[in-house]
mmCIF file of C-alpha atoms in Angstrom:
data_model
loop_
_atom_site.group_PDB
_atom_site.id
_atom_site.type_symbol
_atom_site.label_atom_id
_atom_site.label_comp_id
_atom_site.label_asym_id
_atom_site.label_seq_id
_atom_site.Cartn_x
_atom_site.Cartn_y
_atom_site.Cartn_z
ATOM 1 C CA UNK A 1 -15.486 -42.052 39.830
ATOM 2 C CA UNK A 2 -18.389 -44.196 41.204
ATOM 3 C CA UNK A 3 -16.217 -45.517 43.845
ATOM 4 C CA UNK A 4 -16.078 -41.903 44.993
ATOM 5 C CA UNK A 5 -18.968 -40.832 44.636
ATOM 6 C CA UNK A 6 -20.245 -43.758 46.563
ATOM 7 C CA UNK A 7 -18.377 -42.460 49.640
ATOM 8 C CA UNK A 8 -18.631 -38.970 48.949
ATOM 9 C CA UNK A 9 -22.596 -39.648 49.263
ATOM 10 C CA UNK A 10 -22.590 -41.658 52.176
ATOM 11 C CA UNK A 11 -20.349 -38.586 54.014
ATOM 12 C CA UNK A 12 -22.953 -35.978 52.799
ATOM 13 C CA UNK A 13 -25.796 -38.112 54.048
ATOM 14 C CA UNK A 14 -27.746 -38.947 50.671
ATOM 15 C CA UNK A 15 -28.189 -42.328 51.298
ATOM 16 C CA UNK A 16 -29.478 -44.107 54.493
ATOM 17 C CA UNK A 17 -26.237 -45.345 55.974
ATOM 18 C CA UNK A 18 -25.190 -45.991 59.407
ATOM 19 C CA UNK A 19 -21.820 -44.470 60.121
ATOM 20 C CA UNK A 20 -19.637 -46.343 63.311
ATOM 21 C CA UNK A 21 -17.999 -43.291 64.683
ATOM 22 C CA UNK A 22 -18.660 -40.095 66.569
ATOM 23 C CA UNK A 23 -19.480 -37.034 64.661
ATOM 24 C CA UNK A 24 -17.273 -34.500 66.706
ATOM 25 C CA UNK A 25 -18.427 -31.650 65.155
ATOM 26 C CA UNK A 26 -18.644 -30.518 61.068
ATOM 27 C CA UNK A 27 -19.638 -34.346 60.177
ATOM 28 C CA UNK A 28 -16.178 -34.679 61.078
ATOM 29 C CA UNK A 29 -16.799 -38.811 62.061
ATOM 30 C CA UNK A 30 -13.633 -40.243 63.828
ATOM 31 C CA UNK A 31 -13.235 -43.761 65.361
ATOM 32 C CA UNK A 32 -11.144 -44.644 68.794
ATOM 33 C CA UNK A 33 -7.764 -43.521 68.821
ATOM 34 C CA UNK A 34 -8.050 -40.974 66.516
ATOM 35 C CA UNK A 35 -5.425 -38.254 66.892
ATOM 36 C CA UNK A 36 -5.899 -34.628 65.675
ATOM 37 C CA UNK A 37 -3.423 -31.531 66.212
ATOM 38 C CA UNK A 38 -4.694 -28.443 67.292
ATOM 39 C CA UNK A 39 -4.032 -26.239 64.786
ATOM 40 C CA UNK A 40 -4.987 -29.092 61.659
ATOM 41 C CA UNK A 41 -7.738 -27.474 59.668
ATOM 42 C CA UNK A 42 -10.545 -30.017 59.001
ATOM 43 C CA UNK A 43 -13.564 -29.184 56.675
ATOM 44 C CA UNK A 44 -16.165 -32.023 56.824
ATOM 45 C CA UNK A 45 -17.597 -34.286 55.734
ATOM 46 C CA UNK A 46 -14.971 -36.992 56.540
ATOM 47 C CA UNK A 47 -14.214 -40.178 58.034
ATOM 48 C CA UNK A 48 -10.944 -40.718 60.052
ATOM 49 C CA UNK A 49 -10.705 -44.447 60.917
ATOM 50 C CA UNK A 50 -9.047 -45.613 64.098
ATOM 51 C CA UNK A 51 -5.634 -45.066 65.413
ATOM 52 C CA UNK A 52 -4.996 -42.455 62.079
ATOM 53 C CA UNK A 53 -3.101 -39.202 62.940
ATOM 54 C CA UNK A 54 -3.582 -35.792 61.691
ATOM 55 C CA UNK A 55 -0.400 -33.878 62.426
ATOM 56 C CA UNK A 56 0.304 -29.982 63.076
ATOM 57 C CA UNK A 57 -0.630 -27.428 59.728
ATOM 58 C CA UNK A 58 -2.032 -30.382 57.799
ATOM 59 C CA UNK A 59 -5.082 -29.256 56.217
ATOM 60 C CA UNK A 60 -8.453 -31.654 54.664
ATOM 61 C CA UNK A 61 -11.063 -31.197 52.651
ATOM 62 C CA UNK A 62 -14.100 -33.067 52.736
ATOM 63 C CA UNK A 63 -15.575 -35.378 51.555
ATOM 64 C CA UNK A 64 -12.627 -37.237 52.526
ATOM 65 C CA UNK A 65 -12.091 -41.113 54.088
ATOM 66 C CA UNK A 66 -8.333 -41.647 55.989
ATOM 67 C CA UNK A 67 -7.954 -45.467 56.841
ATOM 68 C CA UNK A 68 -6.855 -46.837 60.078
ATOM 69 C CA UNK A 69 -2.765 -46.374 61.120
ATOM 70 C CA UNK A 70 -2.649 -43.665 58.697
ATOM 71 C CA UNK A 71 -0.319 -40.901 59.250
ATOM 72 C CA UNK A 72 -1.457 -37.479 57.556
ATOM 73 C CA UNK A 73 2.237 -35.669 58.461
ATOM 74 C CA UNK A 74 2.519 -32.128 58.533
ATOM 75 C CA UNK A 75 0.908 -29.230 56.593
ATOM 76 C CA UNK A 76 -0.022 -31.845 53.894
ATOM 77 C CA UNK A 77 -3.352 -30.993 52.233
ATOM 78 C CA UNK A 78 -5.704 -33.735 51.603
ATOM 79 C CA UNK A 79 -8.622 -32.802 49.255
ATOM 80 C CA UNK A 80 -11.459 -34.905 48.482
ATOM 81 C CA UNK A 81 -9.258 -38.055 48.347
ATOM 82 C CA UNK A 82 -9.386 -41.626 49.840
ATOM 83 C CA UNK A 83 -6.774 -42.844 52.055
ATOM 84 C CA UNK A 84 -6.547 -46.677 52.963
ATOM 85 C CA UNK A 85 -4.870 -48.618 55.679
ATOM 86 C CA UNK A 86 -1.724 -47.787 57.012
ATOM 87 C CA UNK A 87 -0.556 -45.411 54.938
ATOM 88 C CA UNK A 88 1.518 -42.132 54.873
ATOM 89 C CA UNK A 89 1.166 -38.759 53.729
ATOM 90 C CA UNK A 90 3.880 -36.807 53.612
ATOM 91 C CA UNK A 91 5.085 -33.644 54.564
ATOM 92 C CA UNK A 92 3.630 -31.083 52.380
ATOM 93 C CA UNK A 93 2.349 -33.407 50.287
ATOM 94 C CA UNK A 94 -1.089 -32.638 48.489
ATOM 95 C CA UNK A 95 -3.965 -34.850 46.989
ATOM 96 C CA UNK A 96 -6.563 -33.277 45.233
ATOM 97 C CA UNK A 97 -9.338 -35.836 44.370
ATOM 98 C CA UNK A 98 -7.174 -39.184 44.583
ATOM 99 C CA UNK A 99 -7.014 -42.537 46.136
ATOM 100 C CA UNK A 100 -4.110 -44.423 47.320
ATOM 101 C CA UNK A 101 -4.098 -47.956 48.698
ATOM 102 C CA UNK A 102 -3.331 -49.340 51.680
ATOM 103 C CA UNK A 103 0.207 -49.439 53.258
ATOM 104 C CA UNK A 104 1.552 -46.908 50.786
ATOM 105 C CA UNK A 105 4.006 -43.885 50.791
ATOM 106 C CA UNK A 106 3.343 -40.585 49.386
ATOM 107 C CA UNK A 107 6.529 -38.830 50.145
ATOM 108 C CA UNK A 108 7.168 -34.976 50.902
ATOM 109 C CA UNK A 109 6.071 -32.629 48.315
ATOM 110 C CA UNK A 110 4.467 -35.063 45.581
ATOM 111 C CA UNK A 111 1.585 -34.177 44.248
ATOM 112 C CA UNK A 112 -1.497 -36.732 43.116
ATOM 113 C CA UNK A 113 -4.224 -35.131 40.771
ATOM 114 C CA UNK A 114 -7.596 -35.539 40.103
ATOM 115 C CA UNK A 115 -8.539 -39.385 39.696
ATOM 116 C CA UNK A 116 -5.436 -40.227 40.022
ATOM 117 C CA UNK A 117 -5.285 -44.087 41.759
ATOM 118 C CA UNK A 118 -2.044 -45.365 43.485
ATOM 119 C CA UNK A 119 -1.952 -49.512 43.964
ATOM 120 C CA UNK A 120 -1.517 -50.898 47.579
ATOM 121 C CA UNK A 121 2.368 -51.186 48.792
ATOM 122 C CA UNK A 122 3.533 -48.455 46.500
ATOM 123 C CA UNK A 123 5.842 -45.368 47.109
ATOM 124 C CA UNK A 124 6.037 -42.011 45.430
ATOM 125 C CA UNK A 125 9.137 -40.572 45.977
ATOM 126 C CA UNK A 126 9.473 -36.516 46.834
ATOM 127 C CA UNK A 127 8.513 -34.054 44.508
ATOM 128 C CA UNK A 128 7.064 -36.665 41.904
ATOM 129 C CA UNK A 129 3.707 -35.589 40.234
ATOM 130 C CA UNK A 130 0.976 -37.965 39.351
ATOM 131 C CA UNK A 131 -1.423 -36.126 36.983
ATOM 132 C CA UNK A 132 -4.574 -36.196 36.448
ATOM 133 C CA UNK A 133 -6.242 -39.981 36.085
ATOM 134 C CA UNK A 134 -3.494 -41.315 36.170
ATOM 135 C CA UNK A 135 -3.219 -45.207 37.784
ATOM 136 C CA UNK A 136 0.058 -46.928 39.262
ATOM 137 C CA UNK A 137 -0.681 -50.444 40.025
ATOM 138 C CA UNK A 138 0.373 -52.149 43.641
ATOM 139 C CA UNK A 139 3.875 -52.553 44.228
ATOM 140 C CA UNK A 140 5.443 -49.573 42.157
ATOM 141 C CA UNK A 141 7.940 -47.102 43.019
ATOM 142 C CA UNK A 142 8.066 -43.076 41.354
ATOM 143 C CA UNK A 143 11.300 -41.974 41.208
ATOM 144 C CA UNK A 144 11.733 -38.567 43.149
ATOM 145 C CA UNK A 145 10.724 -35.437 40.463
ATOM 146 C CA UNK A 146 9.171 -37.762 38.218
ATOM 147 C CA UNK A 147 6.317 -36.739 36.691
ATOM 148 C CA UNK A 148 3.938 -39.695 35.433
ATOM 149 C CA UNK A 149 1.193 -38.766 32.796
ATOM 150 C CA UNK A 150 0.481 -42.444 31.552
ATOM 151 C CA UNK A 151 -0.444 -45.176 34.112
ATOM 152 C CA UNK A 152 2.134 -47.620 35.235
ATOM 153 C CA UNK A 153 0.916 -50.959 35.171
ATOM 154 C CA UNK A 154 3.981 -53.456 34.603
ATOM 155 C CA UNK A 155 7.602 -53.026 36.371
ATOM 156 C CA UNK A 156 8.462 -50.170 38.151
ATOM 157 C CA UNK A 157 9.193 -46.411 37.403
ATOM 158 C CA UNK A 158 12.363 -45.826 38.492
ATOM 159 C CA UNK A 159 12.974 -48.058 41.380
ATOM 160 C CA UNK A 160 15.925 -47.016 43.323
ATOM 161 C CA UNK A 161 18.784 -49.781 45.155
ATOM 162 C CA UNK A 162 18.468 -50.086 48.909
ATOM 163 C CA UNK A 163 21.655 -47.622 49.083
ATOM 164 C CA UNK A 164 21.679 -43.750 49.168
ATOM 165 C CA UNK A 165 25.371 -41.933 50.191
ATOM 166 C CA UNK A 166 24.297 -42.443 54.115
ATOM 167 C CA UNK A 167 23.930 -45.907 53.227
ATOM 168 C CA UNK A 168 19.868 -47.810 53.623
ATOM 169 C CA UNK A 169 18.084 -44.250 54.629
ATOM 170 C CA UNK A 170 14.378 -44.282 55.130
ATOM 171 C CA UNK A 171 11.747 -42.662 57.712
ATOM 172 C CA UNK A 172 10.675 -44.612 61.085
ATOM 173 C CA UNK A 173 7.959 -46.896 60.048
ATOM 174 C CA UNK A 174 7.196 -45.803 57.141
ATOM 175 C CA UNK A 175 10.547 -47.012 54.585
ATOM 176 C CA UNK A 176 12.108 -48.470 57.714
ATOM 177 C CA UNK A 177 10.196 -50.499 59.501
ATOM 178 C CA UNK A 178 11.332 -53.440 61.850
ATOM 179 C CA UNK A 179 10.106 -56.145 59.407
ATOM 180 C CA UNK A 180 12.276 -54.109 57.242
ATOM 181 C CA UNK A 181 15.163 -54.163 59.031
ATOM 182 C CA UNK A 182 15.443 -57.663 59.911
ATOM 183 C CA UNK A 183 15.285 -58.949 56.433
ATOM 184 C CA UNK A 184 18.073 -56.577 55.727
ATOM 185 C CA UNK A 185 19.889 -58.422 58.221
ATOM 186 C CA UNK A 186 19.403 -61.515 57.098
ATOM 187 C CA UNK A 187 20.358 -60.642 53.335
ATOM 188 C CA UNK A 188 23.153 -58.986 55.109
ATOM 189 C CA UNK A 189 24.565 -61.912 57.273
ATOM 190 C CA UNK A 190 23.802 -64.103 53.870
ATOM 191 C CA UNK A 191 26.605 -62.761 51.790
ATOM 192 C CA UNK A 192 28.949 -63.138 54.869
ATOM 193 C CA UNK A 193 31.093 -66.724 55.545
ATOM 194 C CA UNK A 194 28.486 -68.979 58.557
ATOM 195 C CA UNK A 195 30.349 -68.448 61.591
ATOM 196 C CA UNK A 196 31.599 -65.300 60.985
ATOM 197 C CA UNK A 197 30.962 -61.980 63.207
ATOM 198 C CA UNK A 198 29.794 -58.877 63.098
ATOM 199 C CA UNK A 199 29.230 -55.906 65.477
ATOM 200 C CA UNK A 200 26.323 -53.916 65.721
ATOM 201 C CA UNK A 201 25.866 -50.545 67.400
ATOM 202 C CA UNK A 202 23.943 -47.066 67.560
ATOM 203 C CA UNK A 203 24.603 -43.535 68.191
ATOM 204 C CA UNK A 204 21.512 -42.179 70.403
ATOM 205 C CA UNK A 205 19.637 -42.595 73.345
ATOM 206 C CA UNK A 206 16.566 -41.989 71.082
ATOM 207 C CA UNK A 207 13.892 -45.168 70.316
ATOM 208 C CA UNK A 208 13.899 -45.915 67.166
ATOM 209 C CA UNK A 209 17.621 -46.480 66.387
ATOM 210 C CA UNK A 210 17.549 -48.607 69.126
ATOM 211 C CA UNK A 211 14.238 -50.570 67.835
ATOM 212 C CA UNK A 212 15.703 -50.720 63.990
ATOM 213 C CA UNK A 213 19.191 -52.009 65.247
ATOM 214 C CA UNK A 214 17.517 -54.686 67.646
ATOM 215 C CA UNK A 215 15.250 -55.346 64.590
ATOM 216 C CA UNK A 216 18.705 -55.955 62.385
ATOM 217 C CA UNK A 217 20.244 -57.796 64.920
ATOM 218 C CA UNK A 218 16.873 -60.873 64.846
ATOM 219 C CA UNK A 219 18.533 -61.293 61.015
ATOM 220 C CA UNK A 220 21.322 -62.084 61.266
ATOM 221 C CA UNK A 221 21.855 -64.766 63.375
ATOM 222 C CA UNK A 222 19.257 -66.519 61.234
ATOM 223 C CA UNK A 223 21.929 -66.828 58.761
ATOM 224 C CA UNK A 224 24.423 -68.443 60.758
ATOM 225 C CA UNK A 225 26.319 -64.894 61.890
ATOM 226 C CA UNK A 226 27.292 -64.258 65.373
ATOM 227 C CA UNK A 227 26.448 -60.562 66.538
ATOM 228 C CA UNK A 228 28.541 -58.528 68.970
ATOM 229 C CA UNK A 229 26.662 -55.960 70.094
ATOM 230 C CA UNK A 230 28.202 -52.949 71.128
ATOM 231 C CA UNK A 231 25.568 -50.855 72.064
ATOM 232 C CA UNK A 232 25.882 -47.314 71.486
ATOM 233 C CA UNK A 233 29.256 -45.522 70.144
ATOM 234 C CA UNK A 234 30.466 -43.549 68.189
ATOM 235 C CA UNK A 235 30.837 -44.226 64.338
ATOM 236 C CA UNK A 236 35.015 -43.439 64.684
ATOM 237 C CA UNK A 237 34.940 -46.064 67.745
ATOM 238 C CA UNK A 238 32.730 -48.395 66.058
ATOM 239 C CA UNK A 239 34.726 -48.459 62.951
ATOM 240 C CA UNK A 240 38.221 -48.981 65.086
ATOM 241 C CA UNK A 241 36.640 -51.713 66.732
ATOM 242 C CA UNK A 242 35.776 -53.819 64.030
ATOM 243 C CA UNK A 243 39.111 -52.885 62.379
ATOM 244 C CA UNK A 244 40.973 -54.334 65.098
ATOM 245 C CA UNK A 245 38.827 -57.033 66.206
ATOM 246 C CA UNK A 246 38.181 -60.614 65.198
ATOM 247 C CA UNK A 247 34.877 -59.142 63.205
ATOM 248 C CA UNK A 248 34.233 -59.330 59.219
ATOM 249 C CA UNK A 249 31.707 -56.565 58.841
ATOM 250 C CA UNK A 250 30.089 -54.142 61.216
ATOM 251 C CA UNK A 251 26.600 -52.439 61.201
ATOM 252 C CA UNK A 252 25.828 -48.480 62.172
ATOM 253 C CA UNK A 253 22.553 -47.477 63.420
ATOM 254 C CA UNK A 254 22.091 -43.644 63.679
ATOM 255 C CA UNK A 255 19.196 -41.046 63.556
ATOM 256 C CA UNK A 256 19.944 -38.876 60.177
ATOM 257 C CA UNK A 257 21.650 -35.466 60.920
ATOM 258 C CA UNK A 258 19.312 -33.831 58.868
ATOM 259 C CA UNK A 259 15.788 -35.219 59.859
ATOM 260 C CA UNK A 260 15.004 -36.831 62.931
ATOM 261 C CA UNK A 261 12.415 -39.030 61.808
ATOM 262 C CA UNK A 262 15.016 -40.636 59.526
ATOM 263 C CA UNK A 263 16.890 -43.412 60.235
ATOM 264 C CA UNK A 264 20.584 -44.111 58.211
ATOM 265 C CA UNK A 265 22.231 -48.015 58.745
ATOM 266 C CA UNK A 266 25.780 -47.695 57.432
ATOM 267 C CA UNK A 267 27.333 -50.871 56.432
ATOM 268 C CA UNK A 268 31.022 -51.751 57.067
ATOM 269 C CA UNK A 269 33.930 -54.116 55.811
ATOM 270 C CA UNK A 270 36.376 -55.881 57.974
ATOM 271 C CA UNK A 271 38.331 -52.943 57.890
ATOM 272 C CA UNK A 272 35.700 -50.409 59.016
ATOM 273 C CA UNK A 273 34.914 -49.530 55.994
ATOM 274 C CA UNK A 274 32.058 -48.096 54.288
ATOM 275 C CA UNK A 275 31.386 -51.443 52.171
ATOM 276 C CA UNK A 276 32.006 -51.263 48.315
ATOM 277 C CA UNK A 277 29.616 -50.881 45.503
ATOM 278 C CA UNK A 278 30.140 -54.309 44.274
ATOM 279 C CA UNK A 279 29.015 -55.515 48.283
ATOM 280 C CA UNK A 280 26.023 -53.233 47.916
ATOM 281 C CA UNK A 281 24.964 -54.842 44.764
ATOM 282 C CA UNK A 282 25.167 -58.163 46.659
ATOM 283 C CA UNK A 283 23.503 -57.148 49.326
ATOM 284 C CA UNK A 284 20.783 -55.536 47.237
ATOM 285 C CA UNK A 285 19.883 -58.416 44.851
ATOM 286 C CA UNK A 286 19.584 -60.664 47.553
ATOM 287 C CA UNK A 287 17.431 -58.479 49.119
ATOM 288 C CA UNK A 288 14.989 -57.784 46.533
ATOM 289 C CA UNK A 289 14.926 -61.481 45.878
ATOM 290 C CA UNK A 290 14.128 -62.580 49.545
ATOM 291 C CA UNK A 291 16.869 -65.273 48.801
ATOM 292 C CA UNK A 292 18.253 -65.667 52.064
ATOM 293 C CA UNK A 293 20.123 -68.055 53.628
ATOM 294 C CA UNK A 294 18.528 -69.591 56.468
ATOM 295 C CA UNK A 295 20.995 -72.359 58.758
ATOM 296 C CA UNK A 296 20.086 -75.590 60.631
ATOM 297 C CA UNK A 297 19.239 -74.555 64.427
ATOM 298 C CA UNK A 298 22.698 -76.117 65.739
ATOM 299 C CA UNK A 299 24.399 -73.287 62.941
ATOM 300 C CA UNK A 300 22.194 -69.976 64.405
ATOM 301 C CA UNK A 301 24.516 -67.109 64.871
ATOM 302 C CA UNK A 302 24.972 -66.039 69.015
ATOM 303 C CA UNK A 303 24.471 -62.790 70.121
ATOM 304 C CA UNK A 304 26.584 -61.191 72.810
ATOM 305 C CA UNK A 305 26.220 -58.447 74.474
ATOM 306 C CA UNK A 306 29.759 -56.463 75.456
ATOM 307 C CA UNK A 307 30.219 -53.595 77.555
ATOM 308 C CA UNK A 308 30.601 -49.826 76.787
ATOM 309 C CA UNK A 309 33.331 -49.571 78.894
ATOM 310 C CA UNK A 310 35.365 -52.674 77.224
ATOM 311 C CA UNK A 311 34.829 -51.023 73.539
ATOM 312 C CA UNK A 312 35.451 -48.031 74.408
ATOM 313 C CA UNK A 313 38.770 -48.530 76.431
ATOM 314 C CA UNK A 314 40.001 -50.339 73.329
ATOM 315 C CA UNK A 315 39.202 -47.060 71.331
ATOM 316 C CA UNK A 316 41.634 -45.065 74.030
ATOM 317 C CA UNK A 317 44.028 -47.802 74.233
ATOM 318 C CA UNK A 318 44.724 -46.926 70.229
ATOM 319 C CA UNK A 319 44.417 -43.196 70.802
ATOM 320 C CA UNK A 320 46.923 -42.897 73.392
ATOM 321 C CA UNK A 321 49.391 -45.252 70.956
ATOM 322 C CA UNK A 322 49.373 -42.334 68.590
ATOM 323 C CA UNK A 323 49.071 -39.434 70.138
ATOM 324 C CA UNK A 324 51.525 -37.406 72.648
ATOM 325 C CA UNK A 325 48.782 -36.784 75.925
ATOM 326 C CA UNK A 326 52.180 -34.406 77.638
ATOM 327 C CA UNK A 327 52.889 -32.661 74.030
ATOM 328 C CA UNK A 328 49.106 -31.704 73.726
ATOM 329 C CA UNK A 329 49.066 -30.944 77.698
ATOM 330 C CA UNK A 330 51.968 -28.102 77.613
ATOM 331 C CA UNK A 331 49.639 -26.252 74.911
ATOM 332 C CA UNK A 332 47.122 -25.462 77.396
ATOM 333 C CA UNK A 333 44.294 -25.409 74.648
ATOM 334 C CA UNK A 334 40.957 -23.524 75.296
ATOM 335 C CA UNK A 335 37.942 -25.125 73.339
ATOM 336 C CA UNK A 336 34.305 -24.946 72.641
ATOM 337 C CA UNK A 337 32.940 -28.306 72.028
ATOM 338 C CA UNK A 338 29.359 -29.326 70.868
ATOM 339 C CA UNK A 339 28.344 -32.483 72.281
ATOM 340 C CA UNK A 340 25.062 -32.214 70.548
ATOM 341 C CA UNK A 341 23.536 -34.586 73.121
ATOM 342 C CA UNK A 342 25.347 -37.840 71.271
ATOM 343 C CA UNK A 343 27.199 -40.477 71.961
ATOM 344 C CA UNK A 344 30.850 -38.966 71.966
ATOM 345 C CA UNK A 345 29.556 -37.754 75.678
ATOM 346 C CA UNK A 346 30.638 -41.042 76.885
ATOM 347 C CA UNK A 347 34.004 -40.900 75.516
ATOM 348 C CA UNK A 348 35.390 -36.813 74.511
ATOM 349 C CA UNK A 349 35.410 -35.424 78.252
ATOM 350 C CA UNK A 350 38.011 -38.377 78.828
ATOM 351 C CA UNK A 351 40.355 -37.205 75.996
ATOM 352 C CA UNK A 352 40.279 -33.815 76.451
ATOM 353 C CA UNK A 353 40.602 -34.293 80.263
ATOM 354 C CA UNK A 354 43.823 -36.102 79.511
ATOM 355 C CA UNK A 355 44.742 -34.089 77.017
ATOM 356 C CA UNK A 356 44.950 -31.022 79.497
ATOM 357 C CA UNK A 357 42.308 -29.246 77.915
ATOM 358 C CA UNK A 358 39.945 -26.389 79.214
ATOM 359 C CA UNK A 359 36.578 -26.536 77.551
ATOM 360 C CA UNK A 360 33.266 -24.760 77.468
ATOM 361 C CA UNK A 361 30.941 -27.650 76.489
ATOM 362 C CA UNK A 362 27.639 -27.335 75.050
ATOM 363 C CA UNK A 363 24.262 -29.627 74.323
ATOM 364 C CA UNK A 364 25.394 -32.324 77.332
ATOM 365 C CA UNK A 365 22.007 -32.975 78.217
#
């Protein structure tokens, strides 16, 4: 309580302190950077510390403090709380008289009641409910719908594996970040034989599945794994690669159908497979135990580079080995297709060219 009361008196100007930042307006006090949508509803007196962001609906109460590289995300409601470093609000997600630490998560829809304290490098999960003075200690992880009445000191609450059904899932910089993502390569190319190789791919023209597989890809050579990267196909093409290639495992970078500030990395076998539970498990413990293993510098994996057109003319190759192009051609057939502005653009027209197809496409953009 004294902790913020201390602030809460230095934003309402009881004691004689010097504030760094411009008072826009309200004793609304920002630092460079700062970035504020237009229709965010700000009640002073707060401090928003450089480079934060205050996205569209969200709504704050002061007297607040958001740290630096914070991320207040959209129509979350922040009321007379403290906000360290780096750290993420989420969607919807409301504080009412809390503190959380620096370079922590508070996920869509969770809730965080009076004097209620969350520990630097945590993450509460969606929906979960932290009442009322109520402390979780650094490093802990709230289960999604969990709701925590006694503080959490030792262990974790609920700490979920690395793998959801669309395989490691997370939002952009926030779960999945590229520090992230290249120790989950390295774990990765660890439980795989030193020499072996893998192929690595995406399925958008969009940044950050191209910044999280690049990020993937700086692991796993580090383990002794050669990486064939083949840029951005299909799942279906990636998997038939793999299958029919000289590679043990494959990795999937793709934007999540359902939000696009989520990123999914699908794992695969040798077979272009989804890998099994008991691979998971491997893959997780190592993880979680940083025990990675790291090769001599004549043993680091090489990473090469192959062309669209070489994957995907194996793909075709295949296709037109099981399918009849002048039986499909004689049945003239009309379709709609979606191209929903992905990857099977580079490869669909083709098909359904040869296939003798007349189609009213949509989304090529």
């Amino acid at each position: 309580p004294e902790y913020m009361r201390a602030n809460a008196d230095v934003l309402q100007g009881r004691v004689n302190v010097e504030i760094a930042a411009k008072n826009i307006g309200g004793n609304i006090w920002c630092e460079e950077g700062v970035e504020i949508a237009e229709d965010a509803q700000l009640y002073g007196p707060m401090y928003l510390a450089h480079d934060c962001r205050i996205k569209a609906g969200a709504i704050i109460h002061g007297p607040s403090t958001i740290g630096h590289y914070s991320i207040v995300d959209e129509r979350a409601q922040v009321d007379r709380s403290i906000v360290w470093n780096n750290s993420y609000i989420g969607e919807r997600a409301e504080l009412r008289g809390a503190i959380v630490g620096s370079s922590t998560s508070i996920k869509s829809k969770a809730v965080m009641f009076e004097g209620s304290v969350i520990g630097d490098k945590s993450i509460i999960q969606e929906g979960a409910i932290i009442q009322p003075n109520v402390k979780i200690w650094p490093d802990k992880e709230i289960e999604a719908g969990a709701v925590i009445n006694t503080s959490i000191i030792w262990g974790s609450q609920g700490r979920r594996g690395l793998f959801s059904r669309f395989g490691v899932t997370g939002l952009v910089n926030v779960d999945l970040t590229p520090e992230f993502a290249t120790q989950l390569g390295g774990a990765y190319g660890a439980i795989l034989p030193k020499g072996s190789i893998v192929c690595i791919n995406r399925d958008s023209q969009q940044r950050t599945p191209r910044m999280i597989k690049r990020a993937v890809i700086s692991g796993l050579p580090s383990a002794g794994v050669n990486v064939h990267d083949i840029n951005q196909v299909p799942i279906p093409v990636a998997r038939y690669f793999i299958r029919n290639t000289d590679a043990i495992g494959g990795v999937h970078v793709r934007l999540s159908p359902h939000d696009k500030r989520v990123i999914d990395i699908k794992f695969f076998d040798q077979y272009g497979l989804d890998i099994n539970k008991t691979t998971e498990r491997k893959l997780e413990n190592l993880f979680f135990r940083e025990d990675f293993r790291r090769v001599d510098v004549d043993e680091v994996g090489a990473i090469e580079v192959l062309e669209n057109s070489y994957v995907l003319n194996r793909y075709l190759e295949g296709f037109a080995k099981v399918v009849d192009y002048n039986l499909v051609r004689k049945r003239k057939f009309q379709l709609v297709v979606d191209y929903a502005n992905g990857s099977t653009l580079q490869l669909l027209p083709g098909i359904f060219n040869r296939l003798g197809c007349e189609l009213i496409v949509l989304n090529t953009s």
